[in-house]
Short mmCIF file of N, CA and C in Angstrom, two decimals:
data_model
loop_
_atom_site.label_atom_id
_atom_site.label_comp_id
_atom_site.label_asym_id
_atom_site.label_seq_id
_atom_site.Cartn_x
_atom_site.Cartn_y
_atom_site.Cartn_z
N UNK A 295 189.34 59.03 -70.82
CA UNK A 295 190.41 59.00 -71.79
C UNK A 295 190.48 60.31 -72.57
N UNK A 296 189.47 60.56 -72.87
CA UNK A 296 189.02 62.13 -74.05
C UNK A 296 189.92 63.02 -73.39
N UNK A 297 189.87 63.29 -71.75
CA UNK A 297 190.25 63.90 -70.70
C UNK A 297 191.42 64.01 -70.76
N UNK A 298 192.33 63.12 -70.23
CA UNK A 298 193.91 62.73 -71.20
C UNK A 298 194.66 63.76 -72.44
N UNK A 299 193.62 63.58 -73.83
CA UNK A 299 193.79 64.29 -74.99
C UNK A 299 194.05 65.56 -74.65
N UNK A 300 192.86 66.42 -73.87
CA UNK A 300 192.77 67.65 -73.09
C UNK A 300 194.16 68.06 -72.77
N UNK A 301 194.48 66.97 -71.56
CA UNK A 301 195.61 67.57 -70.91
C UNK A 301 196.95 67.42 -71.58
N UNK A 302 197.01 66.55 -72.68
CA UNK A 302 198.38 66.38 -73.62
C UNK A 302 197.82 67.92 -74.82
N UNK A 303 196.81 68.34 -74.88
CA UNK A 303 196.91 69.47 -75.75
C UNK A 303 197.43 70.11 -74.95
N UNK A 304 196.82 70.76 -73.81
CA UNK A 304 197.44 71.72 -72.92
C UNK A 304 198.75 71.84 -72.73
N UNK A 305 199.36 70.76 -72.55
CA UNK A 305 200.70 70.61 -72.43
C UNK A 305 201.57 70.91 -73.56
N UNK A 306 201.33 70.84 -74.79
CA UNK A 306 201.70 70.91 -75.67
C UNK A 306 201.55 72.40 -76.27
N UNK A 307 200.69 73.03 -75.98
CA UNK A 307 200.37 74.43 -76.15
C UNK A 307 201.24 75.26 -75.45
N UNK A 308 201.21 74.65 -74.08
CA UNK A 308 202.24 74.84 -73.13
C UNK A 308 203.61 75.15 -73.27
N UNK A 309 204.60 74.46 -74.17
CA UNK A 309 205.32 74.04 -75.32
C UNK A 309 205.52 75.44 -76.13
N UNK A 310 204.74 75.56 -76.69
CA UNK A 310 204.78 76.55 -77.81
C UNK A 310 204.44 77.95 -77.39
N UNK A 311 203.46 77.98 -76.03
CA UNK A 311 203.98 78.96 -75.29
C UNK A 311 204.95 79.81 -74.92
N UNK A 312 205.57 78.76 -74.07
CA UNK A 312 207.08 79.09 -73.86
C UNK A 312 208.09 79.33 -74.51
N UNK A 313 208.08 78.91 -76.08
CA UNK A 313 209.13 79.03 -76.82
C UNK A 313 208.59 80.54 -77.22
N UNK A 314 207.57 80.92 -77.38
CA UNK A 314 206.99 82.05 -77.89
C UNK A 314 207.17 82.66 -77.18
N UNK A 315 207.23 82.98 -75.64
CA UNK A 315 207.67 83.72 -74.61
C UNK A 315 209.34 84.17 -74.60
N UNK A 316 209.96 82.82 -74.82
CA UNK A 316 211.69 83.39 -75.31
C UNK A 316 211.93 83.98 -76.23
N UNK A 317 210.71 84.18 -77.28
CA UNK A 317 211.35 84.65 -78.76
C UNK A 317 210.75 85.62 -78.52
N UNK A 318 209.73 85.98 -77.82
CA UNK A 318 209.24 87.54 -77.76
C UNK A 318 210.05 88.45 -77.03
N UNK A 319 211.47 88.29 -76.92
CA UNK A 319 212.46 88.65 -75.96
C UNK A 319 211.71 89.66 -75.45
N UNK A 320 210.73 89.72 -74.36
CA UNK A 320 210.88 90.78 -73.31
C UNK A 320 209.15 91.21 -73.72
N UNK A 321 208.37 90.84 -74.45
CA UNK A 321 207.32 91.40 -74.87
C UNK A 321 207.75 92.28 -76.08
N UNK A 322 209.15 92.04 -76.73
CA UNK A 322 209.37 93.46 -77.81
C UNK A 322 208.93 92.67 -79.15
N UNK A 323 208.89 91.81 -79.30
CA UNK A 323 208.79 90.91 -80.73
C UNK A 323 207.03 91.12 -80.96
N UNK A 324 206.24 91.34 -81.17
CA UNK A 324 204.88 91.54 -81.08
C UNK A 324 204.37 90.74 -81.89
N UNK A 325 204.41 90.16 -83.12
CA UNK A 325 203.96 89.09 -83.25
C UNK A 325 204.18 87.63 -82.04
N UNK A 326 205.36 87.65 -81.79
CA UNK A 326 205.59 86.73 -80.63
C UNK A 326 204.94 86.23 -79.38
N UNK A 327 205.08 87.53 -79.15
CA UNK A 327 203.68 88.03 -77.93
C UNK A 327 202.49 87.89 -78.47
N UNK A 328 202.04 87.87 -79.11
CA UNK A 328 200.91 87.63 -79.63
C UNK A 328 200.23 85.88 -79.64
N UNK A 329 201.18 85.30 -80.17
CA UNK A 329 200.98 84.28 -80.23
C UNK A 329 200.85 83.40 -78.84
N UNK A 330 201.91 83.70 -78.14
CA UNK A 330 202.19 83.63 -76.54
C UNK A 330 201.22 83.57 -76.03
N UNK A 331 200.24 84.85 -76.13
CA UNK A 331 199.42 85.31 -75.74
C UNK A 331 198.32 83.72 -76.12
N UNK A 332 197.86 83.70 -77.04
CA UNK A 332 196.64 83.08 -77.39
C UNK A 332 196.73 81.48 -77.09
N UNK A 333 198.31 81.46 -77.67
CA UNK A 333 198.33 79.72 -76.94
C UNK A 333 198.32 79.48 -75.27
N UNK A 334 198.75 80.64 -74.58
CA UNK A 334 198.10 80.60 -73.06
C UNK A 334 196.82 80.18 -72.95
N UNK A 335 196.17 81.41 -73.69
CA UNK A 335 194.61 80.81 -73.08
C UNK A 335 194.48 79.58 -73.60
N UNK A 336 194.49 79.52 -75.31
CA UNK A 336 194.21 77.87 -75.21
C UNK A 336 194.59 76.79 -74.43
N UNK A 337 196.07 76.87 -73.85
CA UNK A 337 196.38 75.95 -72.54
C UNK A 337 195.83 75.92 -71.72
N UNK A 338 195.63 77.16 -71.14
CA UNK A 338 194.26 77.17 -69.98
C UNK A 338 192.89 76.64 -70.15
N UNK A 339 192.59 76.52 -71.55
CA UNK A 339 191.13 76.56 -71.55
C UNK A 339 191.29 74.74 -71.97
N UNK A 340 192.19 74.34 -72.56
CA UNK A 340 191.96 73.06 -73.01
C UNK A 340 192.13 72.57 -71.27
N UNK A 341 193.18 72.61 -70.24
CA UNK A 341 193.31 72.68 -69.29
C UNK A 341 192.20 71.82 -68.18
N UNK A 342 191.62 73.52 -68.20
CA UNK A 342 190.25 73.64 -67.34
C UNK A 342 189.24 72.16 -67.64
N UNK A 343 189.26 71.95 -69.36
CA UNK A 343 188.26 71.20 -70.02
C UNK A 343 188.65 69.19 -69.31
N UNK A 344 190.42 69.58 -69.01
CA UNK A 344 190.50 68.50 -68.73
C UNK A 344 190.09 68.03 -67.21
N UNK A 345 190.15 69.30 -66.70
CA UNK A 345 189.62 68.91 -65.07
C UNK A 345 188.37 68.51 -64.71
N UNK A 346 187.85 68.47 -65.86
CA UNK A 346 186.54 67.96 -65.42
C UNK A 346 186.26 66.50 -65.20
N UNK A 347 187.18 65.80 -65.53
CA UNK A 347 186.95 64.51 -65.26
C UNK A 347 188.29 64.16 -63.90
N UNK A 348 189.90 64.69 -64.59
CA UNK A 348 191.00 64.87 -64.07
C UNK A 348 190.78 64.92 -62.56
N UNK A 349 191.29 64.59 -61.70
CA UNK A 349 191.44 65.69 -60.08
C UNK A 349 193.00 66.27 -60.38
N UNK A 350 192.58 67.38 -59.89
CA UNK A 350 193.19 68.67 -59.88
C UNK A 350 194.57 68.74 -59.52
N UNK A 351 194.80 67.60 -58.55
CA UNK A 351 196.41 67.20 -57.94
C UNK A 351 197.17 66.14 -59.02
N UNK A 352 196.16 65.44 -60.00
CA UNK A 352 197.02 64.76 -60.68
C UNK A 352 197.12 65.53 -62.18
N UNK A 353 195.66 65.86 -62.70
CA UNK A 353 196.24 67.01 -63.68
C UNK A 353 197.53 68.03 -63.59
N UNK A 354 198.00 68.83 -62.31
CA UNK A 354 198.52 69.33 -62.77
C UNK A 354 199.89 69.16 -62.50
N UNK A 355 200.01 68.26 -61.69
CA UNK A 355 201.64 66.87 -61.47
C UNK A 355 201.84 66.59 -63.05
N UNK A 356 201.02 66.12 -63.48
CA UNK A 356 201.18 65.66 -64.93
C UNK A 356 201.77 66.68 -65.93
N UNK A 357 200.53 67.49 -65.83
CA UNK A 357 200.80 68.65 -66.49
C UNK A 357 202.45 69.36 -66.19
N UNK A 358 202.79 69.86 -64.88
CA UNK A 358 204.30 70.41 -64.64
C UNK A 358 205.11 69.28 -64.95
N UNK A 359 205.15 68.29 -64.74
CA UNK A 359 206.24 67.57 -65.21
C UNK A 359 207.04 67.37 -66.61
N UNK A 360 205.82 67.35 -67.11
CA UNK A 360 205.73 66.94 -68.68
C UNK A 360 206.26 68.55 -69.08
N UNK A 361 205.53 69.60 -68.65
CA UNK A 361 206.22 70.66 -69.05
C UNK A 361 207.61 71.12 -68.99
N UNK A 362 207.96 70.95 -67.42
CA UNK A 362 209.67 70.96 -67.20
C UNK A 362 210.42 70.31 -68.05
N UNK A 363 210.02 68.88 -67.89
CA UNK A 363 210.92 67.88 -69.09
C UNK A 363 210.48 68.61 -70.69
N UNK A 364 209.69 68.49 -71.03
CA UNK A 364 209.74 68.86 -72.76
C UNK A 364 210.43 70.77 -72.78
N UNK A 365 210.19 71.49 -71.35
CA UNK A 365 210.77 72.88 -71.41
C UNK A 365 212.31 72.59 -71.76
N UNK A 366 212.63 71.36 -70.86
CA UNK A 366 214.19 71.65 -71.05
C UNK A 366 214.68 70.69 -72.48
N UNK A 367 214.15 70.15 -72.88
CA UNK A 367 214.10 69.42 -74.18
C UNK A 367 214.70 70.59 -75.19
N UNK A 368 213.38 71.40 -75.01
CA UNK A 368 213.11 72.40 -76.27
C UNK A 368 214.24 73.50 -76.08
N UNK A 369 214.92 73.39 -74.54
CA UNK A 369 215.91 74.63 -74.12
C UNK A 369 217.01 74.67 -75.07
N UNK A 370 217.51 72.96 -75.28
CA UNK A 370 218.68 72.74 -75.37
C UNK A 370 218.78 72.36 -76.63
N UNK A 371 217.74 71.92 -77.18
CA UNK A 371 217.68 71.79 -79.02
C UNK A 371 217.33 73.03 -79.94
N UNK A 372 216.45 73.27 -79.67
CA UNK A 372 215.49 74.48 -80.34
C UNK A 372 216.69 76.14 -80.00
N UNK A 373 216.68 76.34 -78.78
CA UNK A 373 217.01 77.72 -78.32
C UNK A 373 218.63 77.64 -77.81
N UNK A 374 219.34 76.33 -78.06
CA UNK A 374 221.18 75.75 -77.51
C UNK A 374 221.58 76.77 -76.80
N UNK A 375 220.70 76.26 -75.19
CA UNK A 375 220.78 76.26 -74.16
C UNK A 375 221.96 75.27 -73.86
N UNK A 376 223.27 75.71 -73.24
CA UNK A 376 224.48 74.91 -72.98
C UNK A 376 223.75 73.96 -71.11
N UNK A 377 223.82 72.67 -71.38
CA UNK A 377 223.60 72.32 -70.02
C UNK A 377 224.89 71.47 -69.44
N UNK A 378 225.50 73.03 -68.70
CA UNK A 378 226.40 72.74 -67.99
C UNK A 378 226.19 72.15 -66.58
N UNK A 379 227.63 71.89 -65.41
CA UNK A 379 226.75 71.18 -64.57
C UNK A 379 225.91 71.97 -63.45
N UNK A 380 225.86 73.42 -63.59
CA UNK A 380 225.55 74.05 -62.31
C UNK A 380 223.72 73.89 -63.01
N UNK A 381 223.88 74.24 -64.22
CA UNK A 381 221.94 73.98 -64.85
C UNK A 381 221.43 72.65 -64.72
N UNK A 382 222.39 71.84 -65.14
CA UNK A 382 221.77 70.41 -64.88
C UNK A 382 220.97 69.62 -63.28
N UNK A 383 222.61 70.05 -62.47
CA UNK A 383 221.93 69.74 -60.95
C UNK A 383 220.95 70.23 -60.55
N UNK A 384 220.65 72.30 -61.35
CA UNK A 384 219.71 72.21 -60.75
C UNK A 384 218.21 71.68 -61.19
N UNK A 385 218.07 71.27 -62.76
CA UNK A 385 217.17 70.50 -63.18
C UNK A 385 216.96 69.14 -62.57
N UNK A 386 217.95 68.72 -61.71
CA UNK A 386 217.81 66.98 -61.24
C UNK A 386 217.82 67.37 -59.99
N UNK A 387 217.89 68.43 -58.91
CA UNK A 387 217.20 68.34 -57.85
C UNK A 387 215.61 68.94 -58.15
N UNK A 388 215.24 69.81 -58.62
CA UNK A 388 214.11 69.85 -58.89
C UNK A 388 212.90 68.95 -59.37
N UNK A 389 213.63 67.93 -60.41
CA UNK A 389 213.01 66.27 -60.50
C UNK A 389 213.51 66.08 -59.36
N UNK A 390 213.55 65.43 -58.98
CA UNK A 390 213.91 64.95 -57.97
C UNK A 390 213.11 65.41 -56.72
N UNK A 391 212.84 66.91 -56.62
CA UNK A 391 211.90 67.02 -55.56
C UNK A 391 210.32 67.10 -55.91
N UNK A 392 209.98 67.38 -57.11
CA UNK A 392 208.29 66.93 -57.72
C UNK A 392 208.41 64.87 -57.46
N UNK A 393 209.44 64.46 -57.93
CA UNK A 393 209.39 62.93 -58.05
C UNK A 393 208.96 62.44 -56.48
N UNK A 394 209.37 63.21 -55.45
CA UNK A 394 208.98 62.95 -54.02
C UNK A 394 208.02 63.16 -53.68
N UNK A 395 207.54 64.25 -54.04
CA UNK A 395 206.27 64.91 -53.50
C UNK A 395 205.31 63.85 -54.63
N UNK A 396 205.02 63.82 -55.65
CA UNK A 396 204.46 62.71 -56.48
C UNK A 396 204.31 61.27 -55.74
N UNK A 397 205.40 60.97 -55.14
CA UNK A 397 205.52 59.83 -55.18
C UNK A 397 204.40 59.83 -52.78
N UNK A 398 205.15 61.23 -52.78
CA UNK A 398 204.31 61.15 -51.21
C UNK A 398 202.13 61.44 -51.39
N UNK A 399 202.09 61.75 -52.47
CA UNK A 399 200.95 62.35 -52.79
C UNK A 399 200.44 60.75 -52.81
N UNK A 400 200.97 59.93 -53.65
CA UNK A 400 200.21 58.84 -54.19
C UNK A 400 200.48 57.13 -53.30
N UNK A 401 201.38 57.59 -52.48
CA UNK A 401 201.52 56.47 -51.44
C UNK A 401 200.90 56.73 -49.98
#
């Protein structure tokens, strides 16, 4: 369970990563980058901490999913990202093809 915690920090770091990566437009914002910077490793390192119990194919199914979905969450609230239909389809074939491969992994 502890293991779990791990991988919802990671993910969540993950999160704040990425938003820190858009606001560092390009590496020029340097505090931005900075931050970017450090919540990576902590994603990685909380990460790693979770694989130790985790296997490696479901950590990181978990992990990308949860990231795509809360990435595009944060796209369209936080940073009003317009999701028109050419962005959308391609967000719902992309679910759509982890949801297969997920679903072929575990059947």
């Amino acid at each position: 369970m502890k293991s779990y915690v791990y991988l919802f920090l990671a993910i969540f770091s993950a999160y704040i990563g990425s938003s820190m990566l858009k606001i560092s437009n390009g590496f020029t914002v340097i505090w931005a980058t900075a931050v970017c910077i450090i919540v990576y490793v902590l994603s990685y390192y909380f990460f790693s901490v979770a694989l130790k119990k985790i296997p490696l194919f479901l950590g990181y199914a978990i992990w990308s999913a949860l990231s795509t979905v809360g990435n595009f969450v944060i796209g369209i609230y936080i940073f009003d990202w317009v999701c028109d239909f050419f962005n959308c389809w391609i967000y719902h074939e992309i679910n759509q093809l982890s949801t297969w491969l997920f679903a072929r992994i575990f059947i």
